[in-house]
Amino acid sequence: MIARIPESPGLRDLGVTNWLVCKVIAARQRVPRAHLFTTLGQHRRLMWSWLPFGGMLMRGGKFSARDTELVILRVGHLRDSQYELQHHRRMARAVGLDEATQERIFQGPDAPGLADRQRALLTGVDELIETRSLSDATWALLATHLDRPRLIEFVMLTSQYDALAATLSALRVPLDFDE
């Protein structure tokens, strides 16, 4: 699969600030290039609009890192987003979601061994991705585990990573790790 946007743009394509940010992100991720960022960085204002929003949802919101990674892994799995899965499987392990738990997340809400909260989150992700909405029953289930701000954040987090998966696929952003 060939990237639709040049995958290793230079200083001229990114501008000094975006070029430097992409280098820092790649170093933190321990990859030669952070392809998502070198791709989005070619639309300079868009990248700087998206970064705070995506960053807040990923680590600056009210969700725990474990809940956030559970949601992202399920979205990545449902959308077959290898880019998301490649990064977030590592991040999930770092916050305590081991391989066995990740496999249960991929199996879905009926997988044995899930906590009730995990089951509720997975049910919500599945329904939101499939129907673009949530039934009253699923909303009520989520509301037994999440307060009002977290309910809002759940919808935004799920939708953001669904949109990101679509962006990665449509632009054919290459993987960062050779696996």
PDB file of N, CA, C and O in Angstrom, residues 43-108:
ATOM      1  N   HIS A  43      -0.490  19.806   6.857  1.00  0.00           N
ATOM      2  CA  HIS A  43      -1.564  20.792   6.957  1.00  0.00           C
ATOM      3  C   HIS A  43      -1.343  21.457   8.315  1.00  0.00           C
ATOM      4  O   HIS A  43      -1.874  21.033   9.329  1.00  0.00           O
ATOM      5  N   ARG A  44      -0.511  22.466   8.313  1.00  0.00           N
ATOM      6  CA  ARG A  44       0.055  22.996   9.551  1.00  0.00           C
ATOM      7  C   ARG A  44      -0.997  23.421  10.572  1.00  0.00           C
ATOM      8  O   ARG A  44      -0.926  23.044  11.738  1.00  0.00           O
ATOM      9  N   ARG A  45      -1.971  24.193  10.182  1.00  0.00           N
ATOM     10  CA  ARG A  45      -2.971  24.665  11.141  1.00  0.00           C
ATOM     11  C   ARG A  45      -3.849  23.526  11.638  1.00  0.00           C
ATOM     12  O   ARG A  45      -4.234  23.496  12.808  1.00  0.00           O
ATOM     13  N   LEU A  46      -4.165  22.597  10.758  1.00  0.00           N
ATOM     14  CA  LEU A  46      -5.014  21.470  11.171  1.00  0.00           C
ATOM     15  C   LEU A  46      -4.314  20.636  12.240  1.00  0.00           C
ATOM     16  O   LEU A  46      -4.928  20.255  13.244  1.00  0.00           O
ATOM     17  N   MET A  47      -3.037  20.358  12.051  1.00  0.00           N
ATOM     18  CA  MET A  47      -2.321  19.568  13.043  1.00  0.00           C
ATOM     19  C   MET A  47      -2.364  20.256  14.401  1.00  0.00           C
ATOM     20  O   MET A  47      -2.610  19.619  15.428  1.00  0.00           O
ATOM     21  N   TRP A  48      -2.153  21.570  14.432  1.00  0.00           N
ATOM     22  CA  TRP A  48      -2.121  22.287  15.708  1.00  0.00           C
ATOM     23  C   TRP A  48      -3.507  22.446  16.315  1.00  0.00           C
ATOM     24  O   TRP A  48      -3.631  22.684  17.514  1.00  0.00           O
ATOM     25  N   SER A  49      -4.547  22.286  15.532  1.00  0.00           N
ATOM     26  CA  SER A  49      -5.909  22.264  16.074  1.00  0.00           C
ATOM     27  C   SER A  49      -6.217  20.896  16.663  1.00  0.00           C
ATOM     28  O   SER A  49      -6.867  20.785  17.701  1.00  0.00           O
ATOM     29  N   TRP A  50      -5.752  19.849  15.992  1.00  0.00           N
ATOM     30  CA  TRP A  50      -6.057  18.480  16.395  1.00  0.00           C
ATOM     31  C   TRP A  50      -5.228  18.030  17.600  1.00  0.00           C
ATOM     32  O   TRP A  50      -5.736  17.308  18.470  1.00  0.00           O
ATOM     33  N   LEU A  51      -3.969  18.418  17.683  1.00  0.00           N
ATOM     34  CA  LEU A  51      -3.081  17.944  18.750  1.00  0.00           C
ATOM     35  C   LEU A  51      -3.630  18.158  20.170  1.00  0.00           C
ATOM     36  O   LEU A  51      -3.659  17.210  20.956  1.00  0.00           O
ATOM     37  N   PRO A  52      -4.077  19.359  20.527  1.00  0.00           N
ATOM     38  CA  PRO A  52      -4.583  19.521  21.894  1.00  0.00           C
ATOM     39  C   PRO A  52      -5.853  18.701  22.155  1.00  0.00           C
ATOM     40  O   PRO A  52      -6.019  18.132  23.233  1.00  0.00           O
ATOM     41  N   PHE A  53      -6.714  18.621  21.168  1.00  0.00           N
ATOM     42  CA  PHE A  53      -7.948  17.850  21.312  1.00  0.00           C
ATOM     43  C   PHE A  53      -7.634  16.368  21.500  1.00  0.00           C
ATOM     44  O   PHE A  53      -8.079  15.734  22.451  1.00  0.00           O
ATOM     45  N   GLY A  54      -6.838  15.813  20.590  1.00  0.00           N
ATOM     46  CA  GLY A  54      -6.470  14.403  20.686  1.00  0.00           C
ATOM     47  C   GLY A  54      -5.684  14.109  21.950  1.00  0.00           C
ATOM     48  O   GLY A  54      -5.892  13.089  22.606  1.00  0.00           O
ATOM     49  N   GLY A  55      -4.793  14.996  22.327  1.00  0.00           N
ATOM     50  CA  GLY A  55      -3.995  14.811  23.533  1.00  0.00           C
ATOM     51  C   GLY A  55      -4.840  14.856  24.794  1.00  0.00           C
ATOM     52  O   GLY A  55      -4.631  14.075  25.732  1.00  0.00           O
ATOM     53  N   MET A  56      -5.812  15.759  24.832  1.00  0.00           N
ATOM     54  CA  MET A  56      -6.683  15.839  25.994  1.00  0.00           C
ATOM     55  C   MET A  56      -7.486  14.546  26.131  1.00  0.00           C
ATOM     56  O   MET A  56      -7.620  14.002  27.226  1.00  0.00           O
ATOM     57  N   LEU A  57      -7.993  14.028  25.021  1.00  0.00           N
ATOM     58  CA  LEU A  57      -8.770  12.796  25.087  1.00  0.00           C
ATOM     59  C   LEU A  57      -7.897  11.605  25.472  1.00  0.00           C
ATOM     60  O   LEU A  57      -8.341  10.708  26.178  1.00  0.00           O
ATOM     61  N   MET A  58      -6.670  11.597  25.007  1.00  0.00           N
ATOM     62  CA  MET A  58      -5.818  10.437  25.267  1.00  0.00           C
ATOM     63  C   MET A  58      -5.289  10.406  26.697  1.00  0.00           C
ATOM     64  O   MET A  58      -5.275   9.351  27.324  1.00  0.00           O
ATOM     65  N   ARG A  59      -4.854  11.520  27.241  1.00  0.00           N
ATOM     66  CA  ARG A  59      -4.279  11.480  28.581  1.00  0.00           C
ATOM     67  C   ARG A  59      -4.686  12.651  29.473  1.00  0.00           C
ATOM     68  O   ARG A  59      -4.319  12.674  30.634  1.00  0.00           O
ATOM     69  N   GLY A  60      -5.432  13.596  28.957  1.00  0.00           N
ATOM     70  CA  GLY A  60      -5.759  14.761  29.769  1.00  0.00           C
ATOM     71  C   GLY A  60      -7.190  14.810  30.243  1.00  0.00           C
ATOM     72  O   GLY A  60      -7.608  15.773  30.880  1.00  0.00           O
ATOM     73  N   GLY A  61      -7.955  13.776  29.952  1.00  0.00           N
ATOM     74  CA  GLY A  61      -9.359  13.787  30.316  1.00  0.00           C
ATOM     75  C   GLY A  61      -9.619  13.156  31.666  1.00  0.00           C
ATOM     76  O   GLY A  61      -8.718  12.957  32.476  1.00  0.00           O
ATOM     77  N   LYS A  62     -10.855  12.808  31.885  1.00  0.00           N
ATOM     78  CA  LYS A  62     -11.290  12.239  33.154  1.00  0.00           C
ATOM     79  C   LYS A  62     -11.186  10.716  33.183  1.00  0.00           C
ATOM     80  O   LYS A  62     -11.265  10.113  34.238  1.00  0.00           O
ATOM     81  N   PHE A  63     -11.028  10.098  32.028  1.00  0.00           N
ATOM     82  CA  PHE A  63     -10.896   8.645  31.969  1.00  0.00           C
ATOM     83  C   PHE A  63      -9.524   8.221  32.486  1.00  0.00           C
ATOM     84  O   PHE A  63      -8.536   8.915  32.273  1.00  0.00           O
ATOM     85  N   SER A  64      -9.474   7.065  33.100  1.00  0.00           N
ATOM     86  CA  SER A  64      -8.177   6.501  33.473  1.00  0.00           C
ATOM     87  C   SER A  64      -7.440   6.095  32.195  1.00  0.00           C
ATOM     88  O   SER A  64      -8.062   5.882  31.145  1.00  0.00           O
ATOM     89  N   ALA A  65      -6.139   5.965  32.292  1.00  0.00           N
ATOM     90  CA  ALA A  65      -5.346   5.527  31.138  1.00  0.00           C
ATOM     91  C   ALA A  65      -5.796   4.134  30.679  1.00  0.00           C
ATOM     92  O   ALA A  65      -5.849   3.854  29.483  1.00  0.00           O
ATOM     93  N   ARG A  66      -6.142   3.270  31.623  1.00  0.00           N
ATOM     94  CA  ARG A  66      -6.593   1.906  31.281  1.00  0.00           C
ATOM     95  C   ARG A  66      -7.903   1.936  30.502  1.00  0.00           C
ATOM     96  O   ARG A  66      -8.055   1.230  29.507  1.00  0.00           O
ATOM     97  N   ASP A  67      -8.871   2.739  30.967  1.00  0.00           N
ATOM     98  CA  ASP A  67     -10.146   2.840  30.248  1.00  0.00           C
ATOM     99  C   ASP A  67      -9.944   3.452  28.861  1.00  0.00           C
ATOM    100  O   ASP A  67     -10.532   3.009  27.878  1.00  0.00           O
ATOM    101  N   THR A  68      -9.097   4.471  28.797  1.00  0.00           N
ATOM    102  CA  THR A  68      -8.809   5.106  27.509  1.00  0.00           C
ATOM    103  C   THR A  68      -8.225   4.099  26.532  1.00  0.00           C
ATOM    104  O   THR A  68      -8.674   3.998  25.383  1.00  0.00           O
ATOM    105  N   GLU A  69      -7.241   3.343  26.970  1.00  0.00           N
ATOM    106  CA  GLU A  69      -6.606   2.375  26.084  1.00  0.00           C
ATOM    107  C   GLU A  69      -7.570   1.244  25.703  1.00  0.00           C
ATOM    108  O   GLU A  69      -7.540   0.767  24.573  1.00  0.00           O
ATOM    109  N   LEU A  70      -8.426   0.836  26.620  1.00  0.00           N
ATOM    110  CA  LEU A  70      -9.434  -0.178  26.291  1.00  0.00           C
ATOM    111  C   LEU A  70     -10.302   0.309  25.141  1.00  0.00           C
ATOM    112  O   LEU A  70     -10.532  -0.412  24.167  1.00  0.00           O
ATOM    113  N   VAL A  71     -10.794   1.531  25.239  1.00  0.00           N
ATOM    114  CA  VAL A  71     -11.642   2.099  24.184  1.00  0.00           C
ATOM    115  C   VAL A  71     -10.876   2.183  22.866  1.00  0.00           C
ATOM    116  O   VAL A  71     -11.369   1.768  21.814  1.00  0.00           O
ATOM    117  N   ILE A  72      -9.660   2.695  22.905  1.00  0.00           N
ATOM    118  CA  ILE A  72      -8.870   2.866  21.682  1.00  0.00           C
ATOM    119  C   ILE A  72      -8.560   1.512  21.049  1.00  0.00           C
ATOM    120  O   ILE A  72      -8.657   1.358  19.821  1.00  0.00           O
ATOM    121  N   LEU A  73      -8.192   0.529  21.853  1.00  0.00           N
ATOM    122  CA  LEU A  73      -7.917  -0.802  21.299  1.00  0.00           C
ATOM    123  C   LEU A  73      -9.152  -1.390  20.628  1.00  0.00           C
ATOM    124  O   LEU A  73      -9.057  -1.994  19.561  1.00  0.00           O
ATOM    125  N   ARG A  74     -10.308  -1.221  21.248  1.00  0.00           N
ATOM    126  CA  ARG A  74     -11.527  -1.781  20.643  1.00  0.00           C
ATOM    127  C   ARG A  74     -11.855  -1.080  19.330  1.00  0.00           C
ATOM    128  O   ARG A  74     -12.204  -1.733  18.355  1.00  0.00           O
ATOM    129  N   VAL A  75     -11.737   0.244  19.303  1.00  0.00           N
ATOM    130  CA  VAL A  75     -11.975   0.973  18.053  1.00  0.00           C
ATOM    131  C   VAL A  75     -10.976   0.521  16.994  1.00  0.00           C
ATOM    132  O   VAL A  75     -11.357   0.220  15.854  1.00  0.00           O
ATOM    133  N   GLY A  76      -9.700   0.455  17.353  1.00  0.00           N
ATOM    134  CA  GLY A  76      -8.674   0.017  16.403  1.00  0.00           C
ATOM    135  C   GLY A  76      -8.959  -1.369  15.874  1.00  0.00           C
ATOM    136  O   GLY A  76      -8.782  -1.636  14.678  1.00  0.00           O
ATOM    137  N   HIS A  77      -9.412  -2.252  16.739  1.00  0.00           N
ATOM    138  CA  HIS A  77      -9.753  -3.621  16.317  1.00  0.00           C
ATOM    139  C   HIS A  77     -10.957  -3.623  15.375  1.00  0.00           C
ATOM    140  O   HIS A  77     -10.921  -4.251  14.313  1.00  0.00           O
ATOM    141  N   LEU A  78     -12.022  -2.918  15.762  1.00  0.00           N
ATOM    142  CA  LEU A  78     -13.229  -2.903  14.929  1.00  0.00           C
ATOM    143  C   LEU A  78     -12.975  -2.267  13.562  1.00  0.00           C
ATOM    144  O   LEU A  78     -13.571  -2.674  12.569  1.00  0.00           O
ATOM    145  N   ARG A  79     -12.117  -1.288  13.522  1.00  0.00           N
ATOM    146  CA  ARG A  79     -11.797  -0.587  12.267  1.00  0.00           C
ATOM    147  C   ARG A  79     -10.572  -1.179  11.556  1.00  0.00           C
ATOM    148  O   ARG A  79     -10.150  -0.660  10.532  1.00  0.00           O
ATOM    149  N   ASP A  80     -10.016  -2.239  12.112  1.00  0.00           N
ATOM    150  CA  ASP A  80      -8.818  -2.875  11.551  1.00  0.00           C
ATOM    151  C   ASP A  80      -7.728  -1.834  11.271  1.00  0.00           C
ATOM    152  O   ASP A  80      -7.099  -1.828  10.222  1.00  0.00           O
ATOM    153  N   SER A  81      -7.525  -0.948  12.238  1.00  0.00           N
ATOM    154  CA  SER A  81      -6.529   0.104  12.119  1.00  0.00           C
ATOM    155  C   SER A  81      -5.214  -0.384  12.711  1.00  0.00           C
ATOM    156  O   SER A  81      -4.965  -0.247  13.912  1.00  0.00           O
ATOM    157  N   GLN A  82      -4.384  -0.939  11.859  1.00  0.00           N
ATOM    158  CA  GLN A  82      -3.113  -1.483  12.325  1.00  0.00           C
ATOM    159  C   GLN A  82      -2.214  -0.402  12.913  1.00  0.00           C
ATOM    160  O   GLN A  82      -1.459  -0.661  13.839  1.00  0.00           O
ATOM    161  N   TYR A  83      -2.309   0.804  12.383  1.00  0.00           N
ATOM    162  CA  TYR A  83      -1.504   1.904  12.933  1.00  0.00           C
ATOM    163  C   TYR A  83      -1.897   2.152  14.386  1.00  0.00           C
ATOM    164  O   TYR A  83      -1.039   2.220  15.266  1.00  0.00           O
ATOM    165  N   GLU A  84      -3.197   2.313  14.642  1.00  0.00           N
ATOM    166  CA  GLU A  84      -3.658   2.532  16.014  1.00  0.00           C
ATOM    167  C   GLU A  84      -3.272   1.358  16.903  1.00  0.00           C
ATOM    168  O   GLU A  84      -2.787   1.551  18.024  1.00  0.00           O
ATOM    169  N   LEU A  85      -3.500   0.143  16.428  1.00  0.00           N
ATOM    170  CA  LEU A  85      -3.206  -1.030  17.237  1.00  0.00           C
ATOM    171  C   LEU A  85      -1.717  -1.150  17.541  1.00  0.00           C
ATOM    172  O   LEU A  85      -1.326  -1.505  18.655  1.00  0.00           O
ATOM    173  N   GLN A  86      -0.878  -0.848  16.551  1.00  0.00           N
ATOM    174  CA  GLN A  86       0.567  -0.955  16.754  1.00  0.00           C
ATOM    175  C   GLN A  86       1.020  -0.058  17.905  1.00  0.00           C
ATOM    176  O   GLN A  86       1.792  -0.472  18.768  1.00  0.00           O
ATOM    177  N   HIS A  87       0.522   1.153  17.932  1.00  0.00           N
ATOM    178  CA  HIS A  87       0.919   2.079  18.993  1.00  0.00           C
ATOM    179  C   HIS A  87       0.215   1.766  20.307  1.00  0.00           C
ATOM    180  O   HIS A  87       0.852   1.734  21.365  1.00  0.00           O
ATOM    181  N   HIS A  88      -1.071   1.552  20.251  1.00  0.00           N
ATOM    182  CA  HIS A  88      -1.842   1.457  21.487  1.00  0.00           C
ATOM    183  C   HIS A  88      -1.748   0.105  22.173  1.00  0.00           C
ATOM    184  O   HIS A  88      -1.996   0.019  23.372  1.00  0.00           O
ATOM    185  N   ARG A  89      -1.342  -0.928  21.478  1.00  0.00           N
ATOM    186  CA  ARG A  89      -1.068  -2.183  22.190  1.00  0.00           C
ATOM    187  C   ARG A  89       0.102  -1.974  23.146  1.00  0.00           C
ATOM    188  O   ARG A  89       0.082  -2.446  24.278  1.00  0.00           O
ATOM    189  N   ARG A  90       1.124  -1.257  22.694  1.00  0.00           N
ATOM    190  CA  ARG A  90       2.272  -0.956  23.547  1.00  0.00           C
ATOM    191  C   ARG A  90       1.848  -0.074  24.723  1.00  0.00           C
ATOM    192  O   ARG A  90       2.232  -0.304  25.872  1.00  0.00           O
ATOM    193  N   MET A  91       1.085   0.964  24.416  1.00  0.00           N
ATOM    194  CA  MET A  91       0.652   1.893  25.453  1.00  0.00           C
ATOM    195  C   MET A  91      -0.260   1.191  26.457  1.00  0.00           C
ATOM    196  O   MET A  91      -0.182   1.470  27.659  1.00  0.00           O
ATOM    197  N   ALA A  92      -1.098   0.291  25.982  1.00  0.00           N
ATOM    198  CA  ALA A  92      -1.998  -0.452  26.868  1.00  0.00           C
ATOM    199  C   ALA A  92      -1.201  -1.338  27.825  1.00  0.00           C
ATOM    200  O   ALA A  92      -1.521  -1.422  29.017  1.00  0.00           O
ATOM    201  N   ARG A  93      -0.169  -1.999  27.311  1.00  0.00           N
ATOM    202  CA  ARG A  93       0.683  -2.820  28.183  1.00  0.00           C
ATOM    203  C   ARG A  93       1.322  -1.965  29.275  1.00  0.00           C
ATOM    204  O   ARG A  93       1.429  -2.381  30.424  1.00  0.00           O
ATOM    205  N   ALA A  94       1.730  -0.759  28.908  1.00  0.00           N
ATOM    206  CA  ALA A  94       2.390   0.130  29.862  1.00  0.00           C
ATOM    207  C   ALA A  94       1.468   0.577  30.995  1.00  0.00           C
ATOM    208  O   ALA A  94       1.942   0.946  32.068  1.00  0.00           O
ATOM    209  N   VAL A  95       0.141   0.530  30.761  1.00  0.00           N
ATOM    210  CA  VAL A  95      -0.799   0.926  31.819  1.00  0.00           C
ATOM    211  C   VAL A  95      -1.491  -0.277  32.444  1.00  0.00           C
ATOM    212  O   VAL A  95      -2.471  -0.131  33.163  1.00  0.00           O
ATOM    213  N   GLY A  96      -0.970  -1.482  32.165  1.00  0.00           N
ATOM    214  CA  GLY A  96      -1.453  -2.666  32.858  1.00  0.00           C
ATOM    215  C   GLY A  96      -2.446  -3.534  32.117  1.00  0.00           C
ATOM    216  O   GLY A  96      -3.000  -4.468  32.703  1.00  0.00           O
ATOM    217  N   LEU A  97      -2.691  -3.280  30.848  1.00  0.00           N
ATOM    218  CA  LEU A  97      -3.561  -4.158  30.053  1.00  0.00           C
ATOM    219  C   LEU A  97      -2.668  -5.172  29.341  1.00  0.00           C
ATOM    220  O   LEU A  97      -2.130  -4.904  28.263  1.00  0.00           O
ATOM    221  N   ASP A  98      -2.484  -6.329  29.977  1.00  0.00           N
ATOM    222  CA  ASP A  98      -1.583  -7.345  29.448  1.00  0.00           C
ATOM    223  C   ASP A  98      -2.163  -8.003  28.193  1.00  0.00           C
ATOM    224  O   ASP A  98      -3.285  -7.700  27.767  1.00  0.00           O
ATOM    225  N   GLU A  99      -1.387  -8.902  27.600  1.00  0.00           N
ATOM    226  CA  GLU A  99      -1.796  -9.562  26.343  1.00  0.00           C
ATOM    227  C   GLU A  99      -3.124 -10.291  26.488  1.00  0.00           C
ATOM    228  O   GLU A  99      -3.975 -10.237  25.597  1.00  0.00           O
ATOM    229  N   ALA A 100      -3.326 -10.987  27.617  1.00  0.00           N
ATOM    230  CA  ALA A 100      -4.573 -11.732  27.816  1.00  0.00           C
ATOM    231  C   ALA A 100      -5.768 -10.788  27.881  1.00  0.00           C
ATOM    232  O   ALA A 100      -6.819 -11.062  27.283  1.00  0.00           O
ATOM    233  N   THR A 101      -5.607  -9.667  28.563  1.00  0.00           N
ATOM    234  CA  THR A 101      -6.693  -8.680  28.645  1.00  0.00           C
ATOM    235  C   THR A 101      -6.955  -8.076  27.278  1.00  0.00           C
ATOM    236  O   THR A 101      -8.115  -7.883  26.887  1.00  0.00           O
ATOM    237  N   GLN A 102      -5.888  -7.778  26.545  1.00  0.00           N
ATOM    238  CA  GLN A 102      -6.074  -7.228  25.200  1.00  0.00           C
ATOM    239  C   GLN A 102      -6.827  -8.210  24.307  1.00  0.00           C
ATOM    240  O   GLN A 102      -7.704  -7.808  23.535  1.00  0.00           O
ATOM    241  N   GLU A 103      -6.530  -9.480  24.419  1.00  0.00           N
ATOM    242  CA  GLU A 103      -7.252 -10.474  23.615  1.00  0.00           C
ATOM    243  C   GLU A 103      -8.736 -10.497  23.985  1.00  0.00           C
ATOM    244  O   GLU A 103      -9.592 -10.657  23.109  1.00  0.00           O
ATOM    245  N   ARG A 104      -9.042 -10.334  25.273  1.00  0.00           N
ATOM    246  CA  ARG A 104     -10.446 -10.264  25.683  1.00  0.00           C
ATOM    247  C   ARG A 104     -11.115  -9.018  25.108  1.00  0.00           C
ATOM    248  O   ARG A 104     -12.282  -9.071  24.701  1.00  0.00           O
ATOM    249  N   ILE A 105     -10.390  -7.910  25.066  1.00  0.00           N
ATOM    250  CA  ILE A 105     -10.923  -6.679  24.465  1.00  0.00           C
ATOM    251  C   ILE A 105     -11.250  -6.933  22.995  1.00  0.00           C
ATOM    252  O   ILE A 105     -12.307  -6.531  22.499  1.00  0.00           O
ATOM    253  N   PHE A 106     -10.371  -7.631  22.287  1.00  0.00           N
ATOM    254  CA  PHE A 106     -10.603  -7.910  20.869  1.00  0.00           C
ATOM    255  C   PHE A 106     -11.764  -8.883  20.675  1.00  0.00           C
ATOM    256  O   PHE A 106     -12.491  -8.793  19.689  1.00  0.00           O
ATOM    257  N   GLN A 107     -11.960  -9.795  21.631  1.00  0.00           N
ATOM    258  CA  GLN A 107     -13.091 -10.725  21.543  1.00  0.00           C
ATOM    259  C   GLN A 107     -14.412  -9.989  21.713  1.00  0.00           C
ATOM    260  O   GLN A 107     -15.417 -10.394  21.140  1.00  0.00           O
ATOM    261  N   GLY A 108     -14.431  -8.957  22.518  1.00  0.00           N
ATOM    262  CA  GLY A 108     -15.631  -8.160  22.684  1.00  0.00           C
ATOM    263  C   GLY A 108     -16.274  -8.293  24.043  1.00  0.00           C
ATOM    264  O   GLY A 108     -15.758  -8.973  24.933  1.00  0.00           O
TER     265      GLY A 108
END
